[in-house]
mmCIF file of N, CA and C in Angstrom:
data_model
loop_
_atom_site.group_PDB
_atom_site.id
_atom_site.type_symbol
_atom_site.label_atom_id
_atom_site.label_comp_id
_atom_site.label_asym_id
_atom_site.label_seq_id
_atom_site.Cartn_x
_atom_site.Cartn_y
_atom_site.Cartn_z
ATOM 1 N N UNK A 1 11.119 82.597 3.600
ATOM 2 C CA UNK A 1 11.280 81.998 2.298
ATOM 3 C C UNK A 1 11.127 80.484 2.429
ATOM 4 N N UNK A 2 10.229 79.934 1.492
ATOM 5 C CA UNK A 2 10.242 78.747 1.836
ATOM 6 C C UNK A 2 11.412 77.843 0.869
ATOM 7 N N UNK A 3 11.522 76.504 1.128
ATOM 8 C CA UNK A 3 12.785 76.042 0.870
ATOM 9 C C UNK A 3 12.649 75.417 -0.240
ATOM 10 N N UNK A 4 13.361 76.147 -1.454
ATOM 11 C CA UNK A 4 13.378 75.575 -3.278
ATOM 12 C C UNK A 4 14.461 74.293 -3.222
ATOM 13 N N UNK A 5 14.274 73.264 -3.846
ATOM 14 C CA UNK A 5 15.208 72.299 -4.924
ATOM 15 C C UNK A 5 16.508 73.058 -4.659
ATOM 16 N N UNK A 6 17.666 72.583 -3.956
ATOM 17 C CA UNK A 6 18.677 73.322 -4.332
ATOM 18 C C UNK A 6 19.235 73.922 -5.626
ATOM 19 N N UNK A 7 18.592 73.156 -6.692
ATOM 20 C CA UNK A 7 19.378 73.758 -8.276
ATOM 21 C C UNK A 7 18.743 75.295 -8.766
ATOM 22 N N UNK A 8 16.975 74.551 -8.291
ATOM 23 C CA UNK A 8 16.139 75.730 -8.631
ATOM 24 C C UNK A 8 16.882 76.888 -7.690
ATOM 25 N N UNK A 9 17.434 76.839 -6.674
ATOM 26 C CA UNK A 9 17.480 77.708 -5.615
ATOM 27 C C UNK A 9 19.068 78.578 -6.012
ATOM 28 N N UNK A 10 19.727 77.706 -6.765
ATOM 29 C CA UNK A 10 21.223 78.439 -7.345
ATOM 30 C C UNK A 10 20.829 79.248 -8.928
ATOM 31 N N UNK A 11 19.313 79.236 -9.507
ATOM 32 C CA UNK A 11 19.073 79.857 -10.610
ATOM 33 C C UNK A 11 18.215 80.763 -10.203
ATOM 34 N N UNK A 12 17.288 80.968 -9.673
ATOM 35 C CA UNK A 12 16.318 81.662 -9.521
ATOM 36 C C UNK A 12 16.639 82.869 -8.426
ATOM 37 N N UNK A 13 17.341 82.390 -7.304
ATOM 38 C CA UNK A 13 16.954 83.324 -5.795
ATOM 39 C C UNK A 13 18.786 84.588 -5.919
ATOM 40 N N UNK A 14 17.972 85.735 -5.949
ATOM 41 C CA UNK A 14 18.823 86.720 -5.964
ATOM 42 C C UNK A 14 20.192 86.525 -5.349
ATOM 43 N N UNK A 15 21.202 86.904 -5.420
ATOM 44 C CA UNK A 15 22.306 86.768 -4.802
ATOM 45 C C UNK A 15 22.976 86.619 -3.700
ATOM 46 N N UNK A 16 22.352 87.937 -2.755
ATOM 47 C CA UNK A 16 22.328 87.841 -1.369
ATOM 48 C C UNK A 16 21.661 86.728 -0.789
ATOM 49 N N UNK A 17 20.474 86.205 -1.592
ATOM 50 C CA UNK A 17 19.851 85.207 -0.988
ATOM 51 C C UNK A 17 20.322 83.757 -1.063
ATOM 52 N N UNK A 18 20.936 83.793 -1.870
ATOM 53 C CA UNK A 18 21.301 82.419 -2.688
ATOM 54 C C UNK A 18 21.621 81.010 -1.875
ATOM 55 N N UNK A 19 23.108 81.519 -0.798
ATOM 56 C CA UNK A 19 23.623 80.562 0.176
ATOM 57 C C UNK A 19 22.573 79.768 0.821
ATOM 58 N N UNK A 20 21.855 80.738 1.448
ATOM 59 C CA UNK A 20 20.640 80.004 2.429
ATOM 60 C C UNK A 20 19.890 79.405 1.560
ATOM 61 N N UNK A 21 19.112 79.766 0.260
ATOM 62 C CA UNK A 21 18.138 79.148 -0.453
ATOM 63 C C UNK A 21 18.657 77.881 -0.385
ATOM 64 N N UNK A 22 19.942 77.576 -0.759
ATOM 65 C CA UNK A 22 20.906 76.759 -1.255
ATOM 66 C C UNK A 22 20.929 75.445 -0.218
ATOM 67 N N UNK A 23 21.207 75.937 0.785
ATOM 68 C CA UNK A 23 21.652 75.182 2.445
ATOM 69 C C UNK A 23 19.881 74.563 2.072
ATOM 70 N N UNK A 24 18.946 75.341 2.217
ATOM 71 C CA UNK A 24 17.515 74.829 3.049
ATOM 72 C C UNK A 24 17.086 73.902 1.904
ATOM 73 N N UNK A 25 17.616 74.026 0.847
ATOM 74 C CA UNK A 25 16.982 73.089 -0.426
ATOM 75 C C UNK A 25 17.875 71.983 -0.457
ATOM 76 N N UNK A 26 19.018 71.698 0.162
ATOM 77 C CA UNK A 26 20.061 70.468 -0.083
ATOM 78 C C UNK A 26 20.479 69.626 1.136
ATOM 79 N N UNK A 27 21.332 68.888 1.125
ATOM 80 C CA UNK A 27 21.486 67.805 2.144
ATOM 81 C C UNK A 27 22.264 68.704 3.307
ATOM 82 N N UNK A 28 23.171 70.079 3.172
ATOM 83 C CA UNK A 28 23.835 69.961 3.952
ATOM 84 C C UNK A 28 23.386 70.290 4.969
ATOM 85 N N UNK A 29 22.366 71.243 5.441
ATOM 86 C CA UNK A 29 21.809 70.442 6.835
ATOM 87 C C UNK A 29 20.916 69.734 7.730
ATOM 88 N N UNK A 30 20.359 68.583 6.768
ATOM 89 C CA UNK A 30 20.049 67.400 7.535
ATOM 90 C C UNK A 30 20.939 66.756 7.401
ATOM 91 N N UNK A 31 22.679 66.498 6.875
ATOM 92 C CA UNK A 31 23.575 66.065 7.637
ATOM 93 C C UNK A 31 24.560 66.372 8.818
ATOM 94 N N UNK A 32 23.988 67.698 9.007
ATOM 95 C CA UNK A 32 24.843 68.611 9.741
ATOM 96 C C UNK A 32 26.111 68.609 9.606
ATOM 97 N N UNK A 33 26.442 69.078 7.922
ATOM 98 C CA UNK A 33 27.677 69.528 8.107
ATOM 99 C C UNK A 33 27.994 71.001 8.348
ATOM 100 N N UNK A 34 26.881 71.883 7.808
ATOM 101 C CA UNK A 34 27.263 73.374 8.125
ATOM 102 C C UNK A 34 26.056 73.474 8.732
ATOM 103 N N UNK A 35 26.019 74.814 9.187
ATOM 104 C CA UNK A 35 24.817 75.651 10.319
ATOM 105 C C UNK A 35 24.677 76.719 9.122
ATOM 106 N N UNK A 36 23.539 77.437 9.536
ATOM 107 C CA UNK A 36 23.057 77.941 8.418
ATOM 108 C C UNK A 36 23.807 79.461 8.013
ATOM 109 N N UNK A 37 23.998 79.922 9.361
ATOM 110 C CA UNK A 37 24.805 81.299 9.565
ATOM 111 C C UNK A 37 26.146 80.718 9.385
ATOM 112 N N UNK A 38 26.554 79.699 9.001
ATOM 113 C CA UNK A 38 28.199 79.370 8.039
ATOM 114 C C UNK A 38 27.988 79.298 6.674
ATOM 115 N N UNK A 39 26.820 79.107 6.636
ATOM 116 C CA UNK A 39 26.591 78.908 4.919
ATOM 117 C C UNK A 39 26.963 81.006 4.393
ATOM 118 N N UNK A 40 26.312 81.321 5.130
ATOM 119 C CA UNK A 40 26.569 83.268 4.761
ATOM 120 C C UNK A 40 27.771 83.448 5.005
ATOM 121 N N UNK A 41 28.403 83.086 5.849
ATOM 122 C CA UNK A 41 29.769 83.474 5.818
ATOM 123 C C UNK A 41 30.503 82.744 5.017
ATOM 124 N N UNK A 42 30.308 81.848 5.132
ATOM 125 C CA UNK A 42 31.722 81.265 3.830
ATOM 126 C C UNK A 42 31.098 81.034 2.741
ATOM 127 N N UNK A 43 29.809 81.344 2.490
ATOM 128 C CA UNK A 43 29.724 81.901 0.548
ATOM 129 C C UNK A 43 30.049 82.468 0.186
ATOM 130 N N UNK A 44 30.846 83.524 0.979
ATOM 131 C CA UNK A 44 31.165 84.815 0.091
ATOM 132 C C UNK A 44 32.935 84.394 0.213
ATOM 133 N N UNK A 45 33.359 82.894 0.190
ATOM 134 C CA UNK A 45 34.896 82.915 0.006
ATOM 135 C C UNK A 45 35.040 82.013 -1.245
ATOM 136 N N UNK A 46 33.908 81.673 -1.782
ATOM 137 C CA UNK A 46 34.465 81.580 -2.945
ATOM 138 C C UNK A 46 34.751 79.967 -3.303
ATOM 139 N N UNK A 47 35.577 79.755 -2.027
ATOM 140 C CA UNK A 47 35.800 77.919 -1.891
ATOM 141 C C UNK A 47 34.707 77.444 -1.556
ATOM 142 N N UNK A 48 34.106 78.072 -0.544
ATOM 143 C CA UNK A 48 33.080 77.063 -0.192
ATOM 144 C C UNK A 48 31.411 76.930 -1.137
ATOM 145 N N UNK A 49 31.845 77.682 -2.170
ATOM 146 C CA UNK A 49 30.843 77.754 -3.368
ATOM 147 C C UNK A 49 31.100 76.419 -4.404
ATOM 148 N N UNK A 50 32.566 76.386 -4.864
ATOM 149 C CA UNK A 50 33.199 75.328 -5.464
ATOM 150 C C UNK A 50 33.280 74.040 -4.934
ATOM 151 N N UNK A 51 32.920 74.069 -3.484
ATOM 152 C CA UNK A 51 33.159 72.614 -2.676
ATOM 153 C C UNK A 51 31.614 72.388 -2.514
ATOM 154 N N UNK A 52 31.107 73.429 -2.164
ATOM 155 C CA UNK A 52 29.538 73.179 -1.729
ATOM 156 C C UNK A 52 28.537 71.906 -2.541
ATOM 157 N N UNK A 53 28.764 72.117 -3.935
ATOM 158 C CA UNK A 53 28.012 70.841 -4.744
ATOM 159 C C UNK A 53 28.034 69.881 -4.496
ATOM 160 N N UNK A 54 29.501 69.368 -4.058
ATOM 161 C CA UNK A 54 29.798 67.922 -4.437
ATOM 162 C C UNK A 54 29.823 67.557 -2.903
ATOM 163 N N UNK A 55 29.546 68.235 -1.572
ATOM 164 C CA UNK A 55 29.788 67.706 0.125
ATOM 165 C C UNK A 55 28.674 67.153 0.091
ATOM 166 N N UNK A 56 27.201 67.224 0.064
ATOM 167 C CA UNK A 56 26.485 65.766 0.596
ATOM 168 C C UNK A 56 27.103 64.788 0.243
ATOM 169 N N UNK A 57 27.018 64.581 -1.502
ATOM 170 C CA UNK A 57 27.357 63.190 -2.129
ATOM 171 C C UNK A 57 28.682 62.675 -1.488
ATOM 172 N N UNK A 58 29.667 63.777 -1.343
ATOM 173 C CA UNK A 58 31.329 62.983 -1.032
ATOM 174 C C UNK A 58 30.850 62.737 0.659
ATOM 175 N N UNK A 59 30.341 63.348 1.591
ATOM 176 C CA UNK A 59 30.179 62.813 3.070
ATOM 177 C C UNK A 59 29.142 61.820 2.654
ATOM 178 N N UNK A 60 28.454 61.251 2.434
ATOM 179 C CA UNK A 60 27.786 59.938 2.285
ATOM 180 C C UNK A 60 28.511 59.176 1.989
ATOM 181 N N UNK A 61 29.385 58.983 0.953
ATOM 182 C CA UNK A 61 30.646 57.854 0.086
ATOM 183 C C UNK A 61 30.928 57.709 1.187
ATOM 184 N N UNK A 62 31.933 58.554 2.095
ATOM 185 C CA UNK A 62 33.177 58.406 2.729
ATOM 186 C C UNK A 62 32.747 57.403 3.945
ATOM 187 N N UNK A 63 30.963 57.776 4.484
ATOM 188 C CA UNK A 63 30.619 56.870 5.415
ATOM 189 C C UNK A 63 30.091 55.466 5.228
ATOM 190 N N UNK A 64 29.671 55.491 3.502
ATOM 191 C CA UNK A 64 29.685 54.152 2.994
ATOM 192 C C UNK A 64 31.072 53.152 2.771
ATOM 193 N N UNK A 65 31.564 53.694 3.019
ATOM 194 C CA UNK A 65 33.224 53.277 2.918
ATOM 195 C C UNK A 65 34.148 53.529 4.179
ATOM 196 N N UNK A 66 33.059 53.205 5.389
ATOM 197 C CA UNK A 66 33.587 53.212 6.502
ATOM 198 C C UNK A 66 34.380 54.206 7.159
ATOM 199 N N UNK A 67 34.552 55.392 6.441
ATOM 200 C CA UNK A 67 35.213 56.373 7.179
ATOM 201 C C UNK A 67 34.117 56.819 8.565
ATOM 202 N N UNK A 68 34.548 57.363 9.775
ATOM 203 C CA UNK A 68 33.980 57.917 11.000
ATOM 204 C C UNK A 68 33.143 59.436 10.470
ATOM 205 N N UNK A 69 31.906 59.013 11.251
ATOM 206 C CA UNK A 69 30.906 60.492 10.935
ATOM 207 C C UNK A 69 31.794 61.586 11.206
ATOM 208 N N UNK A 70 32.722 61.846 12.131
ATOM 209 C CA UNK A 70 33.634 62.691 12.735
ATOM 210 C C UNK A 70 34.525 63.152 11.415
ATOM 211 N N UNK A 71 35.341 61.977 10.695
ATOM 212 C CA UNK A 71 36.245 62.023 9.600
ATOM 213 C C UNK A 71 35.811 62.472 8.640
ATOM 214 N N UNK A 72 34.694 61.857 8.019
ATOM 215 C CA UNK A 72 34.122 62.661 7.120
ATOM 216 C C UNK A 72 33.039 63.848 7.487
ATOM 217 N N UNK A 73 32.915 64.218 8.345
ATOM 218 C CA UNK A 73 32.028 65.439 8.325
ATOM 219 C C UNK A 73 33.673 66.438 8.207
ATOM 220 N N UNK A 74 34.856 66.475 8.693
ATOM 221 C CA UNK A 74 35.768 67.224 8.984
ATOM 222 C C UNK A 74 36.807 67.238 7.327
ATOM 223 N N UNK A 75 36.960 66.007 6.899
ATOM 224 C CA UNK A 75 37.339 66.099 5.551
ATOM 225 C C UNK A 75 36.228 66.764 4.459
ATOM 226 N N UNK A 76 34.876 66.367 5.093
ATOM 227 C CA UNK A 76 34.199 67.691 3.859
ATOM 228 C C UNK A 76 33.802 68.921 3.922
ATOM 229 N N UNK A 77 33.812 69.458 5.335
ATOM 230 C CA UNK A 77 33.872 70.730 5.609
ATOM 231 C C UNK A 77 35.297 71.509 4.990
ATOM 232 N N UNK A 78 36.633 70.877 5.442
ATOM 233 C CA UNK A 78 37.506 71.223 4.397
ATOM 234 C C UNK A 78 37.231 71.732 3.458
ATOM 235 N N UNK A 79 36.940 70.600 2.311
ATOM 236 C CA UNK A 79 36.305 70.627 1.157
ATOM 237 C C UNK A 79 35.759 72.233 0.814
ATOM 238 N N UNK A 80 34.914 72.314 2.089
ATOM 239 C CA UNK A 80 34.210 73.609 1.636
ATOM 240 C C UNK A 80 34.766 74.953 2.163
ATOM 241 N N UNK A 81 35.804 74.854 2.473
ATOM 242 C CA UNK A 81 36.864 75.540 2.871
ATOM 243 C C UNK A 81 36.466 76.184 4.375
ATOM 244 N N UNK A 82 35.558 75.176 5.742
ATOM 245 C CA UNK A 82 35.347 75.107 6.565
ATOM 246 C C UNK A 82 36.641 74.705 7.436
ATOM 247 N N UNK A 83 36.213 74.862 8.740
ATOM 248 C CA UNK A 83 37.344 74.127 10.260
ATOM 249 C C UNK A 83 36.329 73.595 10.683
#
């Protein structure tokens, strides 16, 4: 599958497919906050669907505002109801 617009990729791509469409169309991993086989597992909890939108934009802030790549990659994995 090649890799849609993340928005296009949360309207269009069937259900099962969705997480990954999702991951390969958005920032989160060319920042490496998740791996792609975490994106399948913790889509289906629900948090990490509700946190998922807003982790590129909030891990960029946090490093524009001097927080550690370490700090904020770990406060927004939280976020997405990651360890």
């Amino acid at each position: 599958m090649s890799a849609l617009p993340a928005r296009k990729a949360m309207l269009v791509v069937p259900g099962p497919d969705r997480a990954r469409a999702f991951f390969k169309g958005c920032e989160l991993g060319r920042l490496n906050l998740v791996t792609e086989a975490e994106v399948d597992t913790a889509w289906k909890s629900n948090v990490f669907a509700s946190g998922v939108l807003a982790a590129p934009s909030l891990y960029v802030w946090l490093l524009e505002h001097r927080m550690t790549k370490a700090e904020a990659r770990k406060l927004t994995r939280q976020l997405m109801g990651l360890r």
